[in-house]
Each structure stands twice: as structure tokens, then as C-alpha cells.
Short mmCIF file of C-alpha atoms in Angstrom, two decimals:
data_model
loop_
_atom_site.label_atom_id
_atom_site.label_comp_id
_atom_site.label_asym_id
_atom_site.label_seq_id
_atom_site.Cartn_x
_atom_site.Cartn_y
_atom_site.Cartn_z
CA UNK A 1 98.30 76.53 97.66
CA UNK A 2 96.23 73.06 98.49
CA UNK A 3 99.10 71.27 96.43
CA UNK A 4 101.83 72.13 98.62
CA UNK A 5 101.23 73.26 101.38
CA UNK A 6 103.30 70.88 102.62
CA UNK A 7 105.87 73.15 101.80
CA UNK A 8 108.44 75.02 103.61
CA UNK A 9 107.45 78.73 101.56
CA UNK A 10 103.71 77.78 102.35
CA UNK A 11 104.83 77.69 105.91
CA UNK A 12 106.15 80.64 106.26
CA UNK A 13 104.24 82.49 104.06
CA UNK A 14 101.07 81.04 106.39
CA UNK A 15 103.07 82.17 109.98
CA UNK A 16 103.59 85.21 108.70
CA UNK A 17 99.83 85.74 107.34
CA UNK A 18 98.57 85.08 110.57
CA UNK A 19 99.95 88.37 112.69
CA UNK A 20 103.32 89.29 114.03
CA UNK A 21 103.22 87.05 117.14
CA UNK A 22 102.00 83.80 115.23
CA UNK A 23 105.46 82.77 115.02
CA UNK A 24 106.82 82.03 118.40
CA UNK A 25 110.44 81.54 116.54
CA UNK A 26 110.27 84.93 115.43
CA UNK A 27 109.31 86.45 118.36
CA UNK A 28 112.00 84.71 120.71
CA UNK A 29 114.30 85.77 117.87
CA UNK A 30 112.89 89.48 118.17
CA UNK A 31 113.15 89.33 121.73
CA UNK A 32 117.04 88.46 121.73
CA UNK A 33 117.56 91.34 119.29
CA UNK A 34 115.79 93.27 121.70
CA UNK A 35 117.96 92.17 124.70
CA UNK A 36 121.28 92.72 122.53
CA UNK A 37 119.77 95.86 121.87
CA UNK A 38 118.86 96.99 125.55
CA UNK A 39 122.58 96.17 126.21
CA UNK A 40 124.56 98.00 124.26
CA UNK A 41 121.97 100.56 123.24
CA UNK A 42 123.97 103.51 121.71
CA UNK A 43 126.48 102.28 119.32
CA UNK A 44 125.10 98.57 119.19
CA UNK A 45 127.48 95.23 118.56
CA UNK A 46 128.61 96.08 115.38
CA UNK A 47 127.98 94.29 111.83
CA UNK A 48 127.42 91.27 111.19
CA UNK A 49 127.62 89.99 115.15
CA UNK A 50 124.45 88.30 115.55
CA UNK A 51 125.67 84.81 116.25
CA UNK A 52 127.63 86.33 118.79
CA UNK A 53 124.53 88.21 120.40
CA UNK A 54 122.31 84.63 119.67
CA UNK A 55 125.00 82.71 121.96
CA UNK A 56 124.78 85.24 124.59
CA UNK A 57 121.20 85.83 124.78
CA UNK A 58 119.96 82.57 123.33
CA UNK A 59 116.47 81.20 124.45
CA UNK A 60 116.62 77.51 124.49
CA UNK A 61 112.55 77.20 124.13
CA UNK A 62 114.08 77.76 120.09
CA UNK A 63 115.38 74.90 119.70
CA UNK A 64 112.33 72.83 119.90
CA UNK A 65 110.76 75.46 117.10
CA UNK A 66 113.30 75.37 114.50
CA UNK A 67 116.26 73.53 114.05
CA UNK A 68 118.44 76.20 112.26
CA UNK A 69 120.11 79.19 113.91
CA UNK A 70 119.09 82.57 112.93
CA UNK A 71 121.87 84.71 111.86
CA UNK A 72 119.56 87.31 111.73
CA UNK A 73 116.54 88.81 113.73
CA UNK A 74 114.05 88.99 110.80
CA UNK A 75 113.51 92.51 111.44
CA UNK A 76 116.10 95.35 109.80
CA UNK A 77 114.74 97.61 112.00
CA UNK A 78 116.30 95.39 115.04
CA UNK A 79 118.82 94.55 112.77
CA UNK A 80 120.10 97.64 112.50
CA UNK A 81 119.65 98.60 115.92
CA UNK A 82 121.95 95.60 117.55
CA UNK A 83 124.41 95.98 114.97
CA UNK A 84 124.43 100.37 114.96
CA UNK A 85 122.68 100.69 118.16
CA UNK A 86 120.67 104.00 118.35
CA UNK A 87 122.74 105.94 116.30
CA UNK A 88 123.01 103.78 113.55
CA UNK A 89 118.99 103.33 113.48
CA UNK A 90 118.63 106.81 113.79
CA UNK A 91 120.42 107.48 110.61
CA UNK A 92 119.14 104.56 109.04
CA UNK A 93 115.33 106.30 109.17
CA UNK A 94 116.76 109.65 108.55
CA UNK A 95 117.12 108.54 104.93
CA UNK A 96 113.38 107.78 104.56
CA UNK A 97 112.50 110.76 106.75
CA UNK A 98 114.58 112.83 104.05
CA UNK A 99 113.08 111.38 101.40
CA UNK A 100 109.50 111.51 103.16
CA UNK A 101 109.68 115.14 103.68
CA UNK A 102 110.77 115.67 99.78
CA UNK A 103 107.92 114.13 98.40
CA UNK A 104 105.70 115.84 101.02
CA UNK A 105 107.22 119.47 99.91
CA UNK A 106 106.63 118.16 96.50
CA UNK A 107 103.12 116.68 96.45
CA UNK A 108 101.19 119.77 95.01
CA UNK A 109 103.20 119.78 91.92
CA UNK A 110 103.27 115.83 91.42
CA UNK A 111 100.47 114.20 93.14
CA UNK A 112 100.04 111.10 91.14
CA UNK A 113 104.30 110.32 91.18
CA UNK A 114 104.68 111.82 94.32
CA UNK A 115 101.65 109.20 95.96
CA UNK A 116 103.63 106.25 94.22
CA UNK A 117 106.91 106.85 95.25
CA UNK A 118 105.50 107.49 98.93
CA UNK A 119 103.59 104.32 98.39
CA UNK A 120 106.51 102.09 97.37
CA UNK A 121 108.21 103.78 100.49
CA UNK A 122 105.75 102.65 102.89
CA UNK A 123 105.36 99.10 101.43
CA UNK A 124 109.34 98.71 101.96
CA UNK A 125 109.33 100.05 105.15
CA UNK A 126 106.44 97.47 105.95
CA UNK A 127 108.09 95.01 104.93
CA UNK A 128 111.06 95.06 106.80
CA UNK A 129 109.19 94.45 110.16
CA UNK A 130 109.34 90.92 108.98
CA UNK A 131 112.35 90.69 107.14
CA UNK A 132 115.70 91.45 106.07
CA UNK A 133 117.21 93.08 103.35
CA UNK A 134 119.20 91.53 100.62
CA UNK A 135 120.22 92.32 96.96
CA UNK A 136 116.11 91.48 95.61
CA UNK A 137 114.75 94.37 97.96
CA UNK A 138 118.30 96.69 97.68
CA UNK A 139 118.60 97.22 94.32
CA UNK A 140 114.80 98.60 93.31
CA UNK A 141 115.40 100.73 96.99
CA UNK A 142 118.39 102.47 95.68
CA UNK A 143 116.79 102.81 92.08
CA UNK A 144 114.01 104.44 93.62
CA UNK A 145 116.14 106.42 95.66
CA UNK A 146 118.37 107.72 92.84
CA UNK A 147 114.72 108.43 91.35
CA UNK A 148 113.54 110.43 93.94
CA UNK A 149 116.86 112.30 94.15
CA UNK A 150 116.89 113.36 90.28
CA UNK A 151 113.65 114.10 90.54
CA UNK A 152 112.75 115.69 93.79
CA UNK A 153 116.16 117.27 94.64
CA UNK A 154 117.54 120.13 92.85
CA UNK A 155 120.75 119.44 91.20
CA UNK A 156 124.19 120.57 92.32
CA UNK A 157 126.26 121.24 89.30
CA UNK A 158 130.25 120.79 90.27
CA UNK A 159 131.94 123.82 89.73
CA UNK A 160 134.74 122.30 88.60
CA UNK A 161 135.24 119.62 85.47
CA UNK A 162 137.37 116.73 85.90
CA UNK A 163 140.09 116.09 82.74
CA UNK A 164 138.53 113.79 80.37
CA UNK A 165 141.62 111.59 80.83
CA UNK A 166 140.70 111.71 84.62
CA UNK A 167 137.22 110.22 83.75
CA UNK A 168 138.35 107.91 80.96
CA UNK A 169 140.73 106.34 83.19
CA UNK A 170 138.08 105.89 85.92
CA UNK A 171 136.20 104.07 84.06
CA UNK A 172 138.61 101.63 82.79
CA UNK A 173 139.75 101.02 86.67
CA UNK A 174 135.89 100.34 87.51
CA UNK A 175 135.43 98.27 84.35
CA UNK A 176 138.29 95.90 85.27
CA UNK A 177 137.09 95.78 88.74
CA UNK A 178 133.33 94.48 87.38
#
């Protein structure tokens, strides 16, 4: 750290290690989501709209902080609620809630995978109260979502078998897609 912390990552990791109000960029930026939010409260502004909610809600005391526009408030949780509203936040945390109350009906038989799936849970969850997700924190979410759904979910075995041909072809379509 003492050779650069010149740095724009030692920055931000520093604003961020000092507390959630250390960054006055990030909490004007919160408190816009917050305002988009309180506006359109139910079904929110829809994806991706947050330059549209920065240019209506903007607070020029940013622009002396950081030069660069947000497109996004740094927070999924506010994230999702300007661009879902209500709703759309309310079914984002039924996910975890579903997956919370699996490992919690499953924690006598698995205590040890059941406390580190939980764990990993949390720590995600934590995390997004400063940031936003992309492809580095998707993809080991969904893995350890399909993990927790093979392994704390009973299966449900289609009646019904699709025609090898079916499945052959299916994969050729998604292979030329990839």
C-alpha cells in the first residue's frame, strides 16, 4: 500500500474502508437513487435508466467530487429499486430469502456446508451495499445458486422425455449461438 497509494484503487479501496458515509460522492449518488426511488416507488424507472434519473435529480455539489458521471448508484440494492421499484426489489430478495430458508430447514443435517453456503450468502449480500454487480460477482452467485438448488432442493424429475433428436438439435442451435 505505501507504494501507491497514490493510486486510484488505493483511493477507493481507502473511502470505502473508512464507513459508508466517508464518501460524500457516494452518498449524493445514494441519495439521488433514493429520490428516483421515492418517485416512482412501485414499479421503478425501468433498466438501465440511471442517466436519465442522474439528469433529473442531479446534485451539482458532485461535480466538484468527481469528475465522471455515475451510471450507477453503487448500491444493487438501490439499483434495483429505481430500476424495478418495490416490486422488482421485493423479488430480487425473495431469491436469497428462498435460499435462506433452505439452508435454515437444512442446517441439522449439514451444518458445516450449510454455515458456508449461508456465509458466502451474507458476504454477497454485504457487498452489494457498496457495489454493483457484474459478470466477476454473477457467475460464482449463480454457481452457488445452482449448488444450493441440487443440493438443498429435492429434484423434480420431468415426466416426460424429450426425443433425443429434440436434444441433439438443441444443442447444436446453442453451440452455434456460443
Amino acid at each position: 500500500f505505501p507504494f501507491w497509494k497514490d493510486s486510484v484503487i488505493a483511493g477507493r479501496i481507502y473511502s470505502i474502508s473508512q464507513g459508508l458515509g466517508a464518501d460524500p460522492s457516494r452518498a449524493i449518488n445514494w441519495n439521488i437513487a433514493w429520490q428516483a426511488f421515492a418517485a416512482r416507488p412501485l414499479l421503478g424507472w425501468g433498466s438501465n435508466n440511471y442517466v436519465i434519473i442522474q439528469q433529473e435529480f442531479y446534485n451539482p455539489r458532485l461535480l466538484d467530487l468527481v469528475r465522471e458521471r455515475f451510471d450507477r448508484p453503487h448500491n444493487k440494492y438501490l439499483e434495483v429499486a429505481v430500476d424495478a421499484g418495490a416490486l422488482g426489489l421485493a423479488s430480487y430478495l425473495s431469491i436469497f430469502g428462498v435460499v435462506a430458508y433452505a439452508l435454515f430447514c437444512k442446517r441439522k443435517k449439514e451444518p458445516l456446508l450449510g454455515a458456508l453456503c449461508a456465509g458466502i450468502f451474507v458476504a454477497y449480500l454485504a457487498q452489494n451495499g457498496t457495489a454493483f454487480d457484474h459478470p466477476a460477482s454473477y457467475i460464482p452467485l449463480l454457481f452457488l445458486l445452482a449448488f444450493a438448488n441440487a443440493r438443498f432442493f429435492s429434484p423434480h424429475l420431468p415426466s416426460i422425455r424429450p426425443h433425443a433428436y429434440l436434444v441433439a438439435g438443441g444443442w447444436y442451435v446453442a453451440g452455434i449461438f456460443l
